[in-house]
Amino acid sequence: MNSKVAAILQFSTLSNAMSPSKTSTYSSVYERMSGNCTRFIAAEVVLLASPPIMDSSYILDNACGPGIVTEQIKVQHPNVRIMASDLSPAMIEEVTQRIKVEGWNNIETATLDVRSLSSLKDDTFTHVFINLGLPVPGDTGSSTRVISEIFRVLKPGGVASVSTWADRIWLTAFYNTALAIRPDEKPQTLMALDREVLRGSWLATNMENGGFGNNFEVKPFVTYTMAASLDELADNMMLAKQMFFSGFSEKEISSARSVLREELQKLRTFEIFDGGVRIGMKAWIGRGWKNGDETETAV
């Protein structure tokens, strides 16, 4: 992990994951399930912002979830203005609660669909972030439209940062666990993504067609889901049990936890380190700039 990323994570990452009793502010079911994997990506996209975030910036945290990107921005720029938006009222409620608990200021919230930011004016934000908000579940074909909306609301000279998954190897542990419990039944695959969506070229194509032309880049990034112990990691992941074991009996789900614990250890990226255990995963980070020359054709 980039040492600068580690520095800006501060109290809200490893101390949060390794020792919940030391958490000075906020945690959620979502964050326990993710094991900080989305936060590492959020820290990186904030770090990579170019032009850099300044107190005069106006930022859209699009598909904000529980406010992890907003958190990373506020760690470094406590007074910067942010709009945190999400289609889920439950996520907006989480962010609203975080604003109170963390004492954040200068934050607006809005319930918005990433596919249509029609209530937002053109050329509004200096920075737009969408951290793992693509593709829209059940609407993969809308991704170029999502990027187009991001491009539209971005100010000239601004930058948009979009992250997507390259792999989520931990899903294999869930599928194998389901097969071990019900060997004659196909595992539930609600979380599965098409292989094409996991390619960097998929993100690149959507950024190009969404308005950024050649003014973008896509780079890989390694992240981790982690916990203080294997038992804690399995418990955290079992918070997502309804996405993999819907309709299973309580006895089957109880058995699934111990099987999952064993399957996690079999994953090729599982490792034990000084602070606990973790599973490596990969993401793509795309950055696009609105420079005004997106439609120019090279001679």
Coordinates of C-alpha atoms in Angstrom, one line a residue:
M1 CA 0.0 0.0 0.0
N2 CA 1.2 3.5 -0.8
S3 CA 2.6 5.1 2.4
K4 CA 0.8 8.3 1.7
V5 CA -2.5 6.4 1.5
A6 CA -1.7 4.8 4.8
A7 CA -1.1 8.2 6.3
I8 CA -4.4 9.7 5.3
L9 CA -6.4 6.8 6.4
Q10 CA -5.6 7.8 10.0
F11 CA -7.8 6.6 12.8
S12 CA -10.7 5.6 10.6
T13 CA -9.0 2.6 8.9
L14 CA -6.7 0.1 10.6
S15 CA -7.6 1.2 14.1
N16 CA -11.2 0.9 13.2
A17 CA -10.8 -2.6 11.7
M18 CA -8.4 -4.0 14.2
S19 CA -9.8 -2.5 17.5
P20 CA -13.4 -1.4 17.4
S21 CA -13.1 -0.2 21.0
K22 CA -10.6 2.4 19.8
T23 CA -13.0 3.8 17.2
S24 CA -13.6 7.4 18.3
T25 CA -16.6 8.0 16.0
Y26 CA -18.5 5.8 13.6
S27 CA -18.8 2.4 12.1
S28 CA -21.6 0.5 10.3
V29 CA -22.7 -2.9 9.1
Y30 CA -21.6 -1.9 5.6
E31 CA -18.1 -1.1 6.8
R32 CA -17.8 -4.3 8.8
M33 CA -18.8 -6.3 5.8
S34 CA -16.3 -4.5 3.5
G35 CA -13.5 -4.8 6.0
N36 CA -12.1 -1.4 4.9
C37 CA -11.6 -2.5 1.2
T38 CA -13.6 0.4 -0.1
R39 CA -11.9 2.8 2.2
F40 CA -8.4 2.0 0.9
I41 CA -9.7 2.8 -2.6
A42 CA -11.4 6.0 -1.4
A43 CA -8.1 7.1 0.2
E44 CA -6.2 6.5 -3.0
V45 CA -8.7 8.4 -5.3
V46 CA -8.6 11.4 -2.9
L47 CA -4.9 11.3 -2.9
L48 CA -4.7 11.2 -6.7
A49 CA -7.0 14.1 -7.2
S50 CA -5.4 16.4 -9.8
P51 CA -5.9 19.3 -9.7
P52 CA -5.7 18.7 -5.9
I53 CA -8.6 19.4 -3.5
M54 CA -8.5 22.9 -2.0
D55 CA -10.7 24.7 0.6
S56 CA -12.3 26.5 -2.4
S57 CA -13.3 23.2 -4.1
Y58 CA -16.9 22.0 -4.5
I59 CA -17.0 18.2 -4.5
L60 CA -19.7 15.7 -5.5
D61 CA -19.4 12.3 -3.7
N62 CA -21.7 10.5 -6.1
A63 CA -23.2 7.1 -5.0
C64 CA -21.7 8.0 -1.7
G65 CA -22.8 5.0 0.3
P66 CA -22.1 5.6 4.0
G67 CA -19.8 8.5 3.2
I68 CA -16.4 6.8 3.0
V69 CA -15.0 9.2 0.3
T70 CA -16.5 12.1 2.2
E71 CA -14.7 10.9 5.3
Q72 CA -11.3 10.7 3.5
I73 CA -11.8 14.2 2.1
K74 CA -12.7 15.6 5.5
V75 CA -9.7 14.1 7.2
Q76 CA -7.5 16.3 5.0
H77 CA -9.8 19.2 4.2
P78 CA -12.3 19.7 7.0
N79 CA -13.8 22.9 5.6
V80 CA -14.2 22.0 2.0
R81 CA -17.8 22.0 0.5
I82 CA -19.2 18.5 -0.4
M83 CA -22.5 17.2 -1.8
A84 CA -23.0 13.6 -0.8
S85 CA -25.6 11.9 -2.9
D86 CA -27.0 8.4 -3.2
L87 CA -30.2 6.7 -4.5
S88 CA -30.7 4.8 -1.2
P89 CA -32.4 6.8 1.5
A90 CA -30.9 4.4 4.0
M91 CA -27.4 5.4 2.9
I92 CA -28.2 9.1 3.0
E93 CA -29.5 8.6 6.6
E94 CA -26.2 7.0 7.4
V95 CA -24.3 9.9 6.0
T96 CA -26.6 12.3 7.9
Q97 CA -25.8 10.5 11.1
R98 CA -22.1 10.6 10.4
I99 CA -22.2 14.3 9.8
K100 CA -23.6 14.7 13.4
V101 CA -21.3 12.2 15.0
E102 CA -18.1 13.3 13.3
G103 CA -19.0 17.0 13.5
W104 CA -18.4 17.6 9.8
N105 CA -19.5 20.9 8.4
N106 CA -20.2 22.3 4.9
I107 CA -21.9 19.1 3.7
E108 CA -25.2 18.8 1.8
T109 CA -26.9 15.5 1.1
A110 CA -29.3 14.6 -1.7
T111 CA -31.1 11.4 -2.8
L112 CA -30.1 11.2 -6.5
D113 CA -29.8 8.5 -9.1
V114 CA -26.3 8.3 -10.7
R115 CA -28.0 7.8 -14.0
S116 CA -29.8 11.1 -13.9
L117 CA -28.4 14.1 -11.9
S118 CA -31.0 16.3 -13.5
S119 CA -31.5 18.5 -10.4
L120 CA -27.8 19.5 -10.6
K121 CA -26.6 22.3 -13.0
D122 CA -24.0 21.9 -15.7
D123 CA -20.4 22.9 -14.7
T124 CA -21.0 22.8 -11.0
F125 CA -18.3 20.7 -9.3
T126 CA -14.5 20.9 -9.3
H127 CA -14.2 17.2 -8.3
V128 CA -16.6 14.3 -8.8
F129 CA -16.0 10.9 -7.1
I130 CA -17.9 7.7 -7.7
N131 CA -16.3 4.9 -5.6
L132 CA -17.4 1.5 -6.8
G133 CA -20.8 2.8 -7.9
L134 CA -20.6 1.2 -11.3
P135 CA -22.1 -0.7 -12.9
V136 CA -25.6 0.1 -11.6
P137 CA -27.0 -3.3 -10.4
G138 CA -29.3 -4.7 -13.0
D139 CA -28.5 -1.9 -15.5
T140 CA -25.0 -2.4 -16.8
G141 CA -25.8 -0.7 -20.0
S142 CA -26.4 2.6 -18.2
S143 CA -22.7 3.1 -17.3
T144 CA -21.9 5.4 -20.2
R145 CA -24.9 7.5 -19.2
V146 CA -23.6 7.7 -15.6
I147 CA -20.2 9.0 -16.9
S148 CA -22.0 11.5 -19.1
E149 CA -23.8 12.9 -16.1
I150 CA -20.6 13.2 -14.2
F151 CA -19.0 14.9 -17.1
R152 CA -21.9 17.3 -17.5
V153 CA -21.9 18.5 -13.8
L154 CA -18.1 18.8 -13.7
K155 CA -16.6 22.3 -14.1
P156 CA -14.2 23.0 -16.9
G157 CA -10.7 22.2 -15.6
G158 CA -12.2 19.7 -13.1
V159 CA -11.5 16.1 -12.5
A160 CA -13.7 13.0 -12.1
S161 CA -12.5 9.9 -10.3
V162 CA -14.3 6.6 -10.9
S163 CA -13.4 3.2 -9.4
T164 CA -14.7 -0.2 -10.3
W165 CA -13.8 -3.8 -9.3
A166 CA -11.2 -5.9 -11.1
D167 CA -11.8 -8.9 -8.9
R168 CA -13.6 -9.8 -5.7
I169 CA -12.0 -13.1 -4.9
W170 CA -13.8 -13.5 -1.6
L171 CA -17.0 -14.4 -3.5
T172 CA -15.4 -17.7 -4.3
A173 CA -15.4 -18.6 -0.6
F174 CA -19.1 -17.9 -0.4
Y175 CA -19.9 -19.9 -3.5
N176 CA -17.8 -22.9 -2.2
T177 CA -19.5 -22.6 1.2
A178 CA -22.9 -22.7 -0.4
L179 CA -22.0 -25.8 -2.4
A180 CA -20.6 -27.5 0.7
I181 CA -23.9 -27.0 2.5
R182 CA -26.1 -27.7 -0.5
P183 CA -24.0 -29.7 -3.0
D184 CA -26.9 -30.4 -5.4
E185 CA -28.0 -26.7 -5.6
K186 CA -26.4 -23.9 -7.7
P187 CA -25.0 -21.2 -5.4
Q188 CA -26.8 -17.8 -5.4
T189 CA -24.9 -15.3 -7.5
L190 CA -26.6 -12.0 -6.7
M191 CA -23.1 -10.3 -6.3
A192 CA -21.6 -11.7 -9.5
L193 CA -20.4 -9.3 -12.2
D194 CA -19.9 -10.0 -15.9
R195 CA -16.2 -10.7 -16.7
E196 CA -16.2 -7.8 -19.2
V197 CA -17.2 -5.4 -16.4
L198 CA -14.2 -6.4 -14.4
R199 CA -11.8 -5.3 -17.2
G200 CA -10.0 -2.0 -17.2
S201 CA -11.0 -1.6 -20.8
W202 CA -14.6 -1.6 -19.8
L203 CA -14.1 1.4 -17.5
A204 CA -11.9 3.1 -20.2
T205 CA -14.6 2.6 -22.9
N206 CA -17.3 4.1 -20.6
M207 CA -15.1 7.1 -19.7
E208 CA -14.2 7.8 -23.3
N209 CA -17.8 7.4 -24.6
G210 CA -19.2 9.3 -21.6
G211 CA -17.5 12.5 -22.7
F212 CA -13.9 12.5 -21.6
G213 CA -12.6 11.5 -25.0
N214 CA -8.9 10.9 -24.6
N215 CA -8.6 12.9 -21.4
F216 CA -8.6 10.0 -19.0
E217 CA -6.4 7.3 -17.5
V218 CA -7.2 4.0 -15.9
K219 CA -4.8 2.3 -13.4
P220 CA -5.0 -0.8 -11.2
F221 CA -5.1 -0.7 -7.4
V222 CA -4.7 -3.4 -4.8
T223 CA -7.0 -3.3 -1.8
Y224 CA -7.8 -5.6 1.1
T225 CA -10.7 -6.7 3.3
M226 CA -9.3 -7.3 6.7
A227 CA -10.1 -8.0 10.4
A228 CA -8.2 -8.6 13.6
S229 CA -8.7 -12.4 13.4
L230 CA -10.1 -15.0 11.1
D231 CA -13.1 -15.5 13.3
E232 CA -13.8 -11.7 13.1
L233 CA -13.4 -11.7 9.3
A234 CA -15.8 -14.6 8.9
D235 CA -18.3 -13.0 11.3
N236 CA -18.1 -9.7 9.4
M237 CA -18.6 -11.4 6.1
M238 CA -21.6 -13.4 7.4
L239 CA -23.4 -10.1 7.8
A240 CA -24.0 -10.5 4.0
K241 CA -25.4 -14.0 4.4
Q242 CA -28.8 -13.1 2.8
M243 CA -27.0 -12.4 -0.5
F244 CA -25.6 -15.9 -0.6
F245 CA -27.7 -18.1 1.7
S246 CA -31.3 -16.8 1.2
G247 CA -33.8 -19.5 2.1
F248 CA -31.2 -21.5 4.1
S249 CA -32.3 -22.8 7.5
E250 CA -30.8 -21.4 10.7
K251 CA -28.9 -24.7 11.2
E252 CA -27.5 -24.5 7.6
I253 CA -26.4 -20.9 8.2
S254 CA -24.8 -21.8 11.4
S255 CA -22.8 -24.5 9.6
A256 CA -22.0 -22.1 6.8
R257 CA -20.0 -19.8 9.1
S258 CA -17.5 -22.5 10.0
V259 CA -17.3 -23.7 6.4
L260 CA -16.7 -20.1 5.3
R261 CA -13.9 -19.7 7.8
E262 CA -12.1 -22.6 6.2
E263 CA -12.8 -21.5 2.6
L264 CA -11.5 -18.0 3.3
Q265 CA -8.1 -19.5 4.3
K266 CA -8.0 -21.3 0.9
L267 CA -8.2 -18.1 -1.1
R268 CA -4.9 -17.4 -3.0
T269 CA -4.7 -13.8 -1.6
F270 CA -5.5 -14.7 2.1
E271 CA -2.7 -13.8 4.4
I272 CA -1.9 -13.4 8.1
F273 CA 0.0 -10.2 9.0
D274 CA 1.0 -8.4 12.2
G275 CA -2.3 -6.7 12.7
G276 CA -4.6 -9.6 11.8
V277 CA -5.8 -11.3 8.6
R278 CA -6.7 -9.9 5.2
I279 CA -7.8 -10.9 1.7
G280 CA -6.3 -9.0 -1.3
M281 CA -8.5 -7.8 -4.1
K282 CA -8.0 -5.6 -7.2
A283 CA -9.8 -2.5 -8.4
W284 CA -9.5 -0.1 -11.3
I285 CA -9.3 3.7 -10.7
G286 CA -10.2 5.9 -13.6
R287 CA -9.5 9.7 -13.7
G288 CA -11.0 12.0 -16.4
W289 CA -10.4 15.7 -17.0
K290 CA -12.8 18.2 -18.5
N291 CA -10.3 20.3 -20.5
G292 CA -12.5 21.4 -23.4
D293 CA -10.6 19.5 -26.1
E294 CA -12.4 16.2 -25.6
T295 CA -13.8 16.1 -29.1
E296 CA -10.7 17.2 -30.9
T297 CA -9.4 14.7 -33.5
A298 CA -5.6 14.4 -33.8
V299 CA -4.2 15.1 -37.3

